[in-house]
mmCIF file of N, CA, C and O in Angstrom:
data_model
loop_
_atom_site.group_PDB
_atom_site.id
_atom_site.type_symbol
_atom_site.label_atom_id
_atom_site.label_comp_id
_atom_site.label_asym_id
_atom_site.label_seq_id
_atom_site.Cartn_x
_atom_site.Cartn_y
_atom_site.Cartn_z
ATOM 1 N N MET I 1 -100.698 282.095 -129.258
ATOM 2 C CA MET I 1 -100.607 281.202 -130.383
ATOM 3 C C MET I 1 -99.320 281.503 -131.134
ATOM 4 O O MET I 1 -98.919 282.655 -131.230
ATOM 5 N N GLY I 2 -98.724 280.523 -131.665
ATOM 6 C CA GLY I 2 -97.515 280.708 -132.439
ATOM 7 C C GLY I 2 -97.600 279.932 -133.735
ATOM 8 O O GLY I 2 -98.223 278.885 -133.803
ATOM 9 N N ALA I 3 -97.016 280.478 -134.754
ATOM 10 C CA ALA I 3 -96.985 279.818 -136.056
ATOM 11 C C ALA I 3 -96.002 280.563 -136.936
ATOM 12 O O ALA I 3 -95.639 281.710 -136.653
ATOM 13 N N GLN I 4 -95.582 279.941 -138.015
ATOM 14 C CA GLN I 4 -94.755 280.631 -138.997
ATOM 15 C C GLN I 4 -95.729 281.327 -139.939
ATOM 16 O O GLN I 4 -96.466 280.682 -140.683
ATOM 17 N N ILE I 5 -95.751 282.643 -139.891
ATOM 18 C CA ILE I 5 -96.689 283.411 -140.709
ATOM 19 C C ILE I 5 -96.004 283.809 -142.004
ATOM 20 O O ILE I 5 -94.936 284.405 -142.008
ATOM 21 N N VAL I 6 -96.646 283.469 -143.116
ATOM 22 C CA VAL I 6 -96.102 283.763 -144.437
ATOM 23 C C VAL I 6 -97.061 284.721 -145.135
ATOM 24 O O VAL I 6 -98.167 284.329 -145.495
ATOM 25 N N PRO I 7 -96.659 285.996 -145.319
ATOM 26 C CA PRO I 7 -97.561 286.921 -146.012
ATOM 27 C C PRO I 7 -97.669 286.543 -147.484
ATOM 28 O O PRO I 7 -96.658 286.240 -148.123
ATOM 29 N N PRO I 8 -98.873 286.528 -148.013
ATOM 30 C CA PRO I 8 -99.035 286.173 -149.427
ATOM 31 C C PRO I 8 -98.510 287.296 -150.328
ATOM 32 O O PRO I 8 -98.491 288.461 -149.941
ATOM 33 N N ALA I 9 -98.088 286.902 -151.509
ATOM 34 C CA ALA I 9 -97.596 287.888 -152.467
ATOM 35 C C ALA I 9 -98.764 288.689 -153.045
ATOM 36 O O ALA I 9 -99.910 288.246 -153.026
ATOM 37 N N GLY I 10 -98.457 289.873 -153.517
ATOM 38 C CA GLY I 10 -99.481 290.673 -154.178
ATOM 39 C C GLY I 10 -100.041 291.748 -153.290
ATOM 40 O O GLY I 10 -99.535 292.034 -152.212
ATOM 41 N N ARG I 11 -101.092 292.336 -153.759
ATOM 42 C CA ARG I 11 -101.738 293.434 -153.055
ATOM 43 C C ARG I 11 -103.179 293.049 -152.745
ATOM 44 O O ARG I 11 -103.705 292.100 -153.278
ATOM 45 N N GLY I 12 -103.785 293.807 -151.896
ATOM 46 C CA GLY I 12 -105.178 293.536 -151.555
ATOM 47 C C GLY I 12 -105.400 293.686 -150.070
ATOM 48 O O GLY I 12 -104.575 294.255 -149.351
ATOM 49 N N ALA I 13 -106.515 293.162 -149.619
ATOM 50 C CA ALA I 13 -106.863 293.243 -148.199
ATOM 51 C C ALA I 13 -105.832 292.483 -147.376
ATOM 52 O O ALA I 13 -105.261 291.490 -147.826
ATOM 53 N N TYR I 14 -105.600 292.970 -146.149
ATOM 54 C CA TYR I 14 -104.614 292.320 -145.283
ATOM 55 C C TYR I 14 -105.081 290.915 -144.918
ATOM 56 O O TYR I 14 -106.235 290.707 -144.529
ATOM 57 N N CYS I 15 -104.212 289.974 -145.074
ATOM 58 C CA CYS I 15 -104.461 288.598 -144.631
ATOM 59 C C CYS I 15 -103.106 287.937 -144.449
ATOM 60 O O CYS I 15 -102.068 288.493 -144.806
ATOM 61 N N PHE I 16 -103.101 286.773 -143.885
ATOM 62 C CA PHE I 16 -101.866 286.030 -143.748
ATOM 63 C C PHE I 16 -102.155 284.548 -143.872
ATOM 64 O O PHE I 16 -103.280 284.107 -143.686
ATOM 65 N N ARG I 17 -101.116 283.823 -144.194
ATOM 66 C CA ARG I 17 -101.231 282.381 -144.342
ATOM 67 C C ARG I 17 -100.304 281.753 -143.310
ATOM 68 O O ARG I 17 -99.163 282.186 -143.134
ATOM 69 N N ILE I 18 -100.803 280.754 -142.641
ATOM 70 C CA ILE I 18 -99.982 280.051 -141.654
ATOM 71 C C ILE I 18 -99.366 278.851 -142.333
ATOM 72 O O ILE I 18 -100.051 278.062 -142.979
ATOM 73 N N HIS I 19 -98.047 278.752 -142.191
ATOM 74 C CA HIS I 19 -97.307 277.658 -142.800
ATOM 75 C C HIS I 19 -96.794 276.739 -141.694
ATOM 76 O O HIS I 19 -96.216 277.192 -140.721
ATOM 77 N N GLY I 20 -97.031 275.465 -141.836
ATOM 78 C CA GLY I 20 -96.537 274.518 -140.836
ATOM 79 C C GLY I 20 -97.542 274.297 -139.721
ATOM 80 O O GLY I 20 -98.726 274.542 -139.864
ATOM 81 N N GLN I 21 -97.047 273.881 -138.589
ATOM 82 C CA GLN I 21 -97.891 273.523 -137.452
ATOM 83 C C GLN I 21 -98.240 274.748 -136.614
ATOM 84 O O GLN I 21 -97.403 275.603 -136.380
ATOM 85 N N ILE I 22 -99.476 274.803 -136.176
ATOM 86 C CA ILE I 22 -99.920 275.846 -135.257
ATOM 87 C C ILE I 22 -99.697 275.320 -133.848
ATOM 88 O O ILE I 22 -99.939 274.144 -133.571
ATOM 89 N N TYR I 23 -99.241 276.155 -132.961
ATOM 90 C CA TYR I 23 -99.031 275.719 -131.593
ATOM 91 C C TYR I 23 -99.458 276.813 -130.632
ATOM 92 O O TYR I 23 -99.571 277.968 -131.000
ATOM 93 N N HIS I 24 -99.730 276.405 -129.420
ATOM 94 C CA HIS I 24 -100.163 277.323 -128.369
ATOM 95 C C HIS I 24 -99.013 277.513 -127.404
ATOM 96 O O HIS I 24 -98.457 276.552 -126.906
ATOM 97 N N ARG I 25 -98.671 278.751 -127.152
ATOM 98 C CA ARG I 25 -97.599 279.033 -126.203
ATOM 99 C C ARG I 25 -98.196 279.102 -124.806
ATOM 100 O O ARG I 25 -99.217 279.736 -124.596
ATOM 101 N N THR I 26 -97.554 278.447 -123.891
ATOM 102 C CA THR I 26 -98.034 278.493 -122.511
ATOM 103 C C THR I 26 -96.975 279.137 -121.638
ATOM 104 O O THR I 26 -95.834 279.309 -122.038
ATOM 105 N N SER I 27 -97.377 279.438 -120.458
ATOM 106 C CA SER I 27 -96.451 280.036 -119.502
ATOM 107 C C SER I 27 -95.618 278.933 -118.840
ATOM 108 O O SER I 27 -95.681 277.778 -119.219
ATOM 109 N N HIS I 28 -94.882 279.294 -117.826
ATOM 110 C CA HIS I 28 -94.087 278.328 -117.076
ATOM 111 C C HIS I 28 -94.987 277.255 -116.480
ATOM 112 O O HIS I 28 -96.174 277.463 -116.272
ATOM 113 N N LEU I 29 -94.401 276.134 -116.161
ATOM 114 C CA LEU I 29 -95.145 275.038 -115.558
ATOM 115 C C LEU I 29 -95.709 275.435 -114.198
ATOM 116 O O LEU I 29 -96.796 275.040 -113.820
ATOM 117 N N HIS I 30 -94.944 276.253 -113.469
ATOM 118 C CA HIS I 30 -95.373 276.730 -112.159
ATOM 119 C C HIS I 30 -95.360 278.262 -112.152
ATOM 120 O O HIS I 30 -94.522 278.867 -112.809
ATOM 121 N N PRO I 31 -96.246 278.875 -111.374
ATOM 122 C CA PRO I 31 -96.255 280.341 -111.301
ATOM 123 C C PRO I 31 -95.045 280.868 -110.522
ATOM 124 O O PRO I 31 -94.402 280.125 -109.777
ATOM 125 N N ALA I 32 -94.767 282.153 -110.702
ATOM 126 C CA ALA I 32 -93.659 282.780 -109.976
ATOM 127 C C ALA I 32 -93.898 282.724 -108.471
ATOM 128 O O ALA I 32 -92.978 282.506 -107.694
ATOM 129 N N GLN I 33 -95.156 282.914 -108.049
ATOM 130 C CA GLN I 33 -95.508 282.852 -106.628
ATOM 131 C C GLN I 33 -96.715 281.943 -106.446
ATOM 132 O O GLN I 33 -97.637 281.960 -107.255
ATOM 133 N N ALA I 34 -96.707 281.173 -105.384
ATOM 134 C CA ALA I 34 -97.839 280.288 -105.086
ATOM 135 C C ALA I 34 -99.110 281.113 -104.942
ATOM 136 O O ALA I 34 -99.089 282.209 -104.404
ATOM 137 N N GLY I 35 -100.186 280.596 -105.462
ATOM 138 C CA GLY I 35 -101.461 281.292 -105.383
ATOM 139 C C GLY I 35 -101.762 282.143 -106.602
ATOM 140 O O GLY I 35 -102.840 282.697 -106.721
ATOM 141 N N GLU I 36 -100.810 282.235 -107.530
ATOM 142 C CA GLU I 36 -101.014 283.033 -108.736
ATOM 143 C C GLU I 36 -101.117 282.155 -109.982
ATOM 144 O O GLU I 36 -100.832 282.590 -111.088
ATOM 145 N N GLU I 37 -101.553 280.909 -109.804
ATOM 146 C CA GLU I 37 -101.677 279.995 -110.924
ATOM 147 C C GLU I 37 -102.723 280.515 -111.900
ATOM 148 O O GLU I 37 -103.740 281.069 -111.511
ATOM 149 N N LYS I 38 -102.460 280.320 -113.181
ATOM 150 C CA LYS I 38 -103.382 280.761 -114.213
ATOM 151 C C LYS I 38 -103.582 279.657 -115.232
ATOM 152 O O LYS I 38 -102.690 278.872 -115.499
ATOM 153 N N SER I 39 -104.724 279.607 -115.811
ATOM 154 C CA SER I 39 -105.133 278.696 -116.879
ATOM 155 C C SER I 39 -104.428 277.351 -116.839
ATOM 156 O O SER I 39 -104.687 276.532 -115.987
ATOM 157 N N ALA I 40 -103.528 277.084 -117.752
ATOM 158 C CA ALA I 40 -102.924 275.755 -117.880
ATOM 159 C C ALA I 40 -102.171 275.325 -116.634
ATOM 160 O O ALA I 40 -102.091 274.130 -116.345
ATOM 161 N N GLN I 41 -101.610 276.256 -115.892
ATOM 162 C CA GLN I 41 -100.863 275.891 -114.685
ATOM 163 C C GLN I 41 -101.745 275.167 -113.678
ATOM 164 O O GLN I 41 -101.253 274.366 -112.895
ATOM 165 N N LEU I 42 -103.033 275.417 -113.710
ATOM 166 C CA LEU I 42 -103.936 274.773 -112.764
ATOM 167 C C LEU I 42 -104.013 273.262 -112.967
ATOM 168 O O LEU I 42 -104.272 272.516 -112.039
ATOM 169 N N TYR I 43 -103.761 272.791 -114.185
ATOM 170 C CA TYR I 43 -103.870 271.360 -114.449
ATOM 171 C C TYR I 43 -102.663 270.582 -113.959
ATOM 172 O O TYR I 43 -102.672 269.361 -113.950
ATOM 173 N N VAL I 44 -101.617 271.291 -113.560
ATOM 174 C CA VAL I 44 -100.443 270.627 -113.009
ATOM 175 C C VAL I 44 -100.673 270.328 -111.532
ATOM 176 O O VAL I 44 -100.045 269.458 -110.964
ATOM 177 N N LEU I 45 -101.587 271.034 -110.923
ATOM 178 C CA LEU I 45 -101.843 270.901 -109.495
ATOM 179 C C LEU I 45 -102.826 269.783 -109.198
ATOM 180 O O LEU I 45 -103.574 269.343 -110.057
ATOM 181 N N ASP I 46 -102.862 269.385 -107.968
ATOM 182 C CA ASP I 46 -103.831 268.432 -107.460
ATOM 183 C C ASP I 46 -105.240 269.001 -107.628
ATOM 184 O O ASP I 46 -105.459 270.193 -107.442
ATOM 185 N N SER I 47 -106.202 268.159 -107.957
ATOM 186 C CA SER I 47 -107.575 268.604 -108.205
ATOM 187 C C SER I 47 -108.167 269.399 -107.044
ATOM 188 O O SER I 47 -108.839 270.409 -107.244
ATOM 189 N N GLU I 48 -107.943 268.928 -105.829
ATOM 190 C CA GLU I 48 -108.501 269.619 -104.664
ATOM 191 C C GLU I 48 -107.868 270.991 -104.484
ATOM 192 O O GLU I 48 -108.552 271.974 -104.201
ATOM 193 N N LEU I 49 -106.574 271.069 -104.686
ATOM 194 C CA LEU I 49 -105.876 272.350 -104.583
ATOM 195 C C LEU I 49 -106.349 273.315 -105.667
ATOM 196 O O LEU I 49 -106.521 274.506 -105.421
ATOM 197 N N VAL I 50 -106.598 272.776 -106.849
ATOM 198 C CA VAL I 50 -107.104 273.610 -107.949
ATOM 199 C C VAL I 50 -108.438 274.236 -107.566
ATOM 200 O O VAL I 50 -108.657 275.428 -107.774
ATOM 201 N N THR I 51 -109.323 273.444 -107.007
ATOM 202 C CA THR I 51 -110.627 273.970 -106.608
ATOM 203 C C THR I 51 -110.461 275.076 -105.570
ATOM 204 O O THR I 51 -111.098 276.123 -105.663
ATOM 205 N N CYS I 52 -109.592 274.850 -104.609
ATOM 206 C CA CYS I 52 -109.333 275.892 -103.593
ATOM 207 C C CYS I 52 -108.815 277.166 -104.239
ATOM 208 O O CYS I 52 -109.270 278.262 -103.920
ATOM 209 N N ARG I 53 -107.845 277.027 -105.150
ATOM 210 C CA ARG I 53 -107.274 278.203 -105.826
ATOM 211 C C ARG I 53 -108.339 278.945 -106.629
ATOM 212 O O ARG I 53 -108.392 280.159 -106.630
ATOM 213 N N ARG I 54 -109.173 278.187 -107.333
ATOM 214 C CA ARG I 54 -110.218 278.835 -108.132
ATOM 215 C C ARG I 54 -111.227 279.551 -107.238
ATOM 216 O O ARG I 54 -111.707 280.627 -107.578
ATOM 217 N N MET I 55 -111.549 278.942 -106.114
ATOM 218 C CA MET I 55 -112.535 279.560 -105.224
ATOM 219 C C MET I 55 -111.973 280.810 -104.544
ATOM 220 O O MET I 55 -112.729 281.677 -104.126
ATOM 221 N N GLU I 56 -110.646 280.910 -104.434
ATOM 222 C CA GLU I 56 -110.025 282.087 -103.832
ATOM 223 C C GLU I 56 -110.105 283.315 -104.736
ATOM 224 O O GLU I 56 -109.973 284.439 -104.269
ATOM 225 N N ARG I 57 -110.312 283.107 -106.020
ATOM 226 C CA ARG I 57 -110.391 284.235 -106.952
ATOM 227 C C ARG I 57 -111.711 284.975 -106.736
ATOM 228 O O ARG I 57 -112.766 284.363 -106.615
ATOM 229 N N CYS I 58 -111.636 286.299 -106.702
ATOM 230 C CA CYS I 58 -112.836 287.098 -106.399
ATOM 231 C C CYS I 58 -113.960 286.862 -107.408
ATOM 232 O O CYS I 58 -115.133 286.847 -107.033
ATOM 233 N N GLU I 59 -113.632 286.638 -108.678
ATOM 234 C CA GLU I 59 -114.685 286.424 -109.675
ATOM 235 C C GLU I 59 -115.415 285.095 -109.491
ATOM 236 O O GLU I 59 -116.498 284.896 -110.037
ATOM 237 N N ASN I 60 -114.852 284.189 -108.691
ATOM 238 C CA ASN I 60 -115.500 282.902 -108.436
ATOM 239 C C ASN I 60 -116.123 282.827 -107.045
ATOM 240 O O ASN I 60 -116.608 281.778 -106.644
ATOM 241 N N SER I 61 -116.122 283.914 -106.322
ATOM 242 C CA SER I 61 -116.550 283.903 -104.922
ATOM 243 C C SER I 61 -117.984 283.421 -104.724
ATOM 244 O O SER I 61 -118.304 282.881 -103.676
ATOM 245 N N LYS I 62 -118.832 283.572 -105.719
ATOM 246 C CA LYS I 62 -120.234 283.152 -105.556
ATOM 247 C C LYS I 62 -120.512 281.812 -106.229
ATOM 248 O O LYS I 62 -121.655 281.392 -106.305
ATOM 249 N N CYS I 63 -119.464 281.156 -106.702
ATOM 250 C CA CYS I 63 -119.637 279.851 -107.353
ATOM 251 C C CYS I 63 -119.753 278.746 -106.313
ATOM 252 O O CYS I 63 -119.233 278.853 -105.219
ATOM 253 N N ASN I 64 -120.390 277.691 -106.705
ATOM 254 C CA ASN I 64 -120.557 276.517 -105.859
ATOM 255 C C ASN I 64 -119.293 275.664 -105.941
ATOM 256 O O ASN I 64 -118.935 275.181 -107.025
ATOM 257 N N PRO I 65 -118.592 275.436 -104.827
ATOM 258 C CA PRO I 65 -117.349 274.649 -104.860
ATOM 259 C C PRO I 65 -117.533 273.234 -105.411
ATOM 260 O O PRO I 65 -116.669 272.723 -106.121
ATOM 261 N N GLU I 66 -118.643 272.598 -105.088
ATOM 262 C CA GLU I 66 -118.892 271.246 -105.604
ATOM 263 C C GLU I 66 -119.027 271.256 -107.119
ATOM 264 O O GLU I 66 -118.533 270.354 -107.806
ATOM 265 N N LEU I 67 -119.695 272.271 -107.643
ATOM 266 C CA LEU I 67 -119.831 272.395 -109.090
ATOM 267 C C LEU I 67 -118.462 272.646 -109.730
ATOM 268 O O LEU I 67 -118.132 272.062 -110.770
ATOM 269 N N MET I 68 -117.646 273.465 -109.102
ATOM 270 C CA MET I 68 -116.298 273.730 -109.604
ATOM 271 C C MET I 68 -115.478 272.433 -109.628
ATOM 272 O O MET I 68 -114.748 272.171 -110.581
ATOM 273 N N ARG I 69 -115.610 271.610 -108.591
ATOM 274 C CA ARG I 69 -114.912 270.321 -108.542
ATOM 275 C C ARG I 69 -115.375 269.416 -109.677
ATOM 276 O O ARG I 69 -114.576 268.766 -110.344
ATOM 277 N N SER I 70 -116.690 269.379 -109.893
ATOM 278 C CA SER I 70 -117.252 268.532 -110.956
ATOM 279 C C SER I 70 -116.776 268.975 -112.331
ATOM 280 O O SER I 70 -116.435 268.144 -113.177
ATOM 281 N N ILE I 71 -116.745 270.283 -112.555
ATOM 282 C CA ILE I 71 -116.271 270.801 -113.838
ATOM 283 C C ILE I 71 -114.807 270.432 -114.045
ATOM 284 O O ILE I 71 -114.406 270.003 -115.132
ATOM 285 N N ASP I 72 -114.003 270.563 -112.999
ATOM 286 C CA ASP I 72 -112.588 270.198 -113.091
ATOM 287 C C ASP I 72 -112.436 268.721 -113.443
ATOM 288 O O ASP I 72 -111.622 268.361 -114.294
ATOM 289 N N GLU I 73 -113.221 267.862 -112.825
ATOM 290 C CA GLU I 73 -113.158 266.431 -113.104
ATOM 291 C C GLU I 73 -113.495 266.132 -114.558
ATOM 292 O O GLU I 73 -112.833 265.325 -115.206
ATOM 293 N N VAL I 74 -114.530 266.802 -115.081
ATOM 294 C CA VAL I 74 -114.921 266.586 -116.476
ATOM 295 C C VAL I 74 -113.816 267.051 -117.414
ATOM 296 O O VAL I 74 -113.441 266.342 -118.354
ATOM 297 N N ILE I 75 -113.268 268.231 -117.159
ATOM 298 C CA ILE I 75 -112.200 268.754 -118.014
ATOM 299 C C ILE I 75 -111.011 267.807 -118.011
ATOM 300 O O ILE I 75 -110.454 267.478 -119.055
ATOM 301 N N ARG I 76 -110.613 267.337 -116.835
ATOM 302 C CA ARG I 76 -109.463 266.428 -116.756
ATOM 303 C C ARG I 76 -109.735 265.099 -117.461
ATOM 304 O O ARG I 76 -108.824 264.466 -117.983
ATOM 305 N N ARG I 77 -110.982 264.689 -117.497
ATOM 306 C CA ARG I 77 -111.332 263.410 -118.112
ATOM 307 C C ARG I 77 -111.416 263.499 -119.635
ATOM 308 O O ARG I 77 -111.011 262.565 -120.338
ATOM 309 N N VAL I 78 -111.922 264.611 -120.185
ATOM 310 C CA VAL I 78 -112.191 264.670 -121.626
ATOM 311 C C VAL I 78 -111.228 265.539 -122.425
ATOM 312 O O VAL I 78 -111.145 265.399 -123.633
ATOM 313 N N ASN I 79 -110.480 266.417 -121.777
ATOM 314 C CA ASN I 79 -109.606 267.333 -122.498
ATOM 315 C C ASN I 79 -108.202 266.736 -122.630
ATOM 316 O O ASN I 79 -107.511 266.537 -121.641
ATOM 317 N N PRO I 80 -107.751 266.464 -123.863
ATOM 318 C CA PRO I 80 -106.426 265.860 -124.034
ATOM 319 C C PRO I 80 -105.293 266.771 -123.562
ATOM 320 O O PRO I 80 -104.237 266.286 -123.158
ATOM 321 N N PHE I 81 -105.505 268.073 -123.583
ATOM 322 C CA PHE I 81 -104.466 268.992 -123.130
ATOM 323 C C PHE I 81 -104.308 268.926 -121.614
ATOM 324 O O PHE I 81 -103.206 269.016 -121.088
ATOM 325 N N ALA I 82 -105.410 268.740 -120.908
ATOM 326 C CA ALA I 82 -105.330 268.579 -119.456
ATOM 327 C C ALA I 82 -104.546 267.316 -119.121
ATOM 328 O O ALA I 82 -103.735 267.302 -118.200
ATOM 329 N N ALA I 83 -104.744 266.269 -119.899
ATOM 330 C CA ALA I 83 -104.008 265.024 -119.675
ATOM 331 C C ALA I 83 -102.508 265.234 -119.905
ATOM 332 O O ALA I 83 -101.682 264.683 -119.177
ATOM 333 N N ALA I 84 -102.159 266.049 -120.886
ATOM 334 C CA ALA I 84 -100.739 266.323 -121.150
ATOM 335 C C ALA I 84 -100.105 267.037 -119.963
ATOM 336 O O ALA I 84 -98.977 266.735 -119.581
ATOM 337 N N TYR I 85 -100.839 267.972 -119.350
ATOM 338 C CA TYR I 85 -100.306 268.667 -118.184
ATOM 339 C C TYR I 85 -100.187 267.730 -116.990
ATOM 340 O O TYR I 85 -99.248 267.821 -116.214
ATOM 341 N N THR I 86 -101.131 266.810 -116.867
ATOM 342 C CA THR I 86 -101.055 265.830 -115.783
ATOM 343 C C THR I 86 -99.804 264.972 -115.954
ATOM 344 O O THR I 86 -99.084 264.710 -115.001
ATOM 345 N N MET I 87 -99.527 264.582 -117.194
ATOM 346 C CA MET I 87 -98.325 263.780 -117.449
ATOM 347 C C MET I 87 -97.067 264.576 -117.103
ATOM 348 O O MET I 87 -96.114 264.030 -116.572
ATOM 349 N N MET I 88 -97.069 265.882 -117.401
ATOM 350 C CA MET I 88 -95.908 266.705 -117.054
ATOM 351 C C MET I 88 -95.723 266.746 -115.546
ATOM 352 O O MET I 88 -94.613 266.676 -115.041
ATOM 353 N N TRP I 89 -96.829 266.845 -114.810
ATOM 354 C CA TRP I 89 -96.751 266.865 -113.354
ATOM 355 C C TRP I 89 -96.174 265.558 -112.843
ATOM 356 O O TRP I 89 -95.313 265.545 -111.972
ATOM 357 N N GLU I 90 -96.658 264.435 -113.389
ATOM 358 C CA GLU I 90 -96.164 263.133 -112.959
ATOM 359 C C GLU I 90 -94.672 262.988 -113.262
ATOM 360 O O GLU I 90 -93.917 262.467 -112.440
ATOM 361 N N LEU I 91 -94.242 263.451 -114.419
ATOM 362 C CA LEU I 91 -92.832 263.398 -114.772
ATOM 363 C C LEU I 91 -92.007 264.262 -113.822
ATOM 364 O O LEU I 91 -90.946 263.847 -113.342
ATOM 365 N N GLU I 92 -92.518 265.443 -113.513
ATOM 366 C CA GLU I 92 -91.817 266.319 -112.577
ATOM 367 C C GLU I 92 -91.677 265.647 -111.207
ATOM 368 O O GLU I 92 -90.605 265.686 -110.595
ATOM 369 N N GLN I 93 -92.733 265.009 -110.727
ATOM 370 C CA GLN I 93 -92.686 264.320 -109.446
ATOM 371 C C GLN I 93 -91.665 263.193 -109.465
ATOM 372 O O GLN I 93 -90.936 262.982 -108.501
ATOM 373 N N GLN I 94 -91.599 262.464 -110.575
ATOM 374 C CA GLN I 94 -90.636 261.371 -110.712
ATOM 375 C C GLN I 94 -89.209 261.911 -110.647
ATOM 376 O O GLN I 94 -88.363 261.344 -109.952
ATOM 377 N N VAL I 95 -88.935 262.996 -111.354
ATOM 378 C CA VAL I 95 -87.598 263.596 -111.350
ATOM 379 C C VAL I 95 -87.234 264.072 -109.954
ATOM 380 O O VAL I 95 -86.117 263.839 -109.463
ATOM 381 N N LEU I 96 -88.161 264.725 -109.268
ATOM 382 C CA LEU I 96 -87.901 265.196 -107.909
ATOM 383 C C LEU I 96 -87.605 264.034 -106.975
ATOM 384 O O LEU I 96 -86.711 264.111 -106.142
ATOM 385 N N HIS I 97 -88.357 262.955 -107.134
ATOM 386 C CA HIS I 97 -88.143 261.768 -106.299
ATOM 387 C C HIS I 97 -86.760 261.169 -106.554
ATOM 388 O O HIS I 97 -86.057 260.773 -105.619
ATOM 389 N N GLU I 98 -86.359 261.108 -107.828
ATOM 390 C CA GLU I 98 -85.046 260.552 -108.176
ATOM 391 C C GLU I 98 -83.916 261.425 -107.625
ATOM 392 O O GLU I 98 -82.889 260.903 -107.217
ATOM 393 N N ARG I 99 -84.112 262.728 -107.613
ATOM 394 C CA ARG I 99 -83.086 263.623 -107.088
ATOM 395 C C ARG I 99 -82.906 263.448 -105.582
ATOM 396 O O ARG I 99 -81.813 263.607 -105.073
ATOM 397 N N ARG I 100 -83.999 263.158 -104.879
ATOM 398 C CA ARG I 100 -83.925 262.975 -103.431
ATOM 399 C C ARG I 100 -83.274 261.649 -103.059
ATOM 400 O O ARG I 100 -82.716 261.504 -102.005
ATOM 401 N N ALA I 101 -83.424 260.658 -103.944
ATOM 402 C CA ALA I 101 -82.909 259.302 -103.651
ATOM 403 C C ALA I 101 -81.415 259.196 -103.825
ATOM 404 O O ALA I 101 -80.688 259.976 -104.219
#
């Protein structure tokens, strides 16, 4: 999380006041190495590939792949942040296509 933190004047218990807009810092759009996607990076990928990547993680080894697919579909449908990452992916694809042409 990032914000401009403004310490209040005076003495007393530690606290802080956030001034301006709060924002969430994310990592790179793509991981350094394929297969190491984390959190937000997964929404840039194709849904099927995301499910495969999630199922490859040891902590998900006993999860139902169909349920994982369904959860991904719901998140992509209702979460506005997932939609923003999808738009970034589409923009990236457009730029790559223009560079090849």
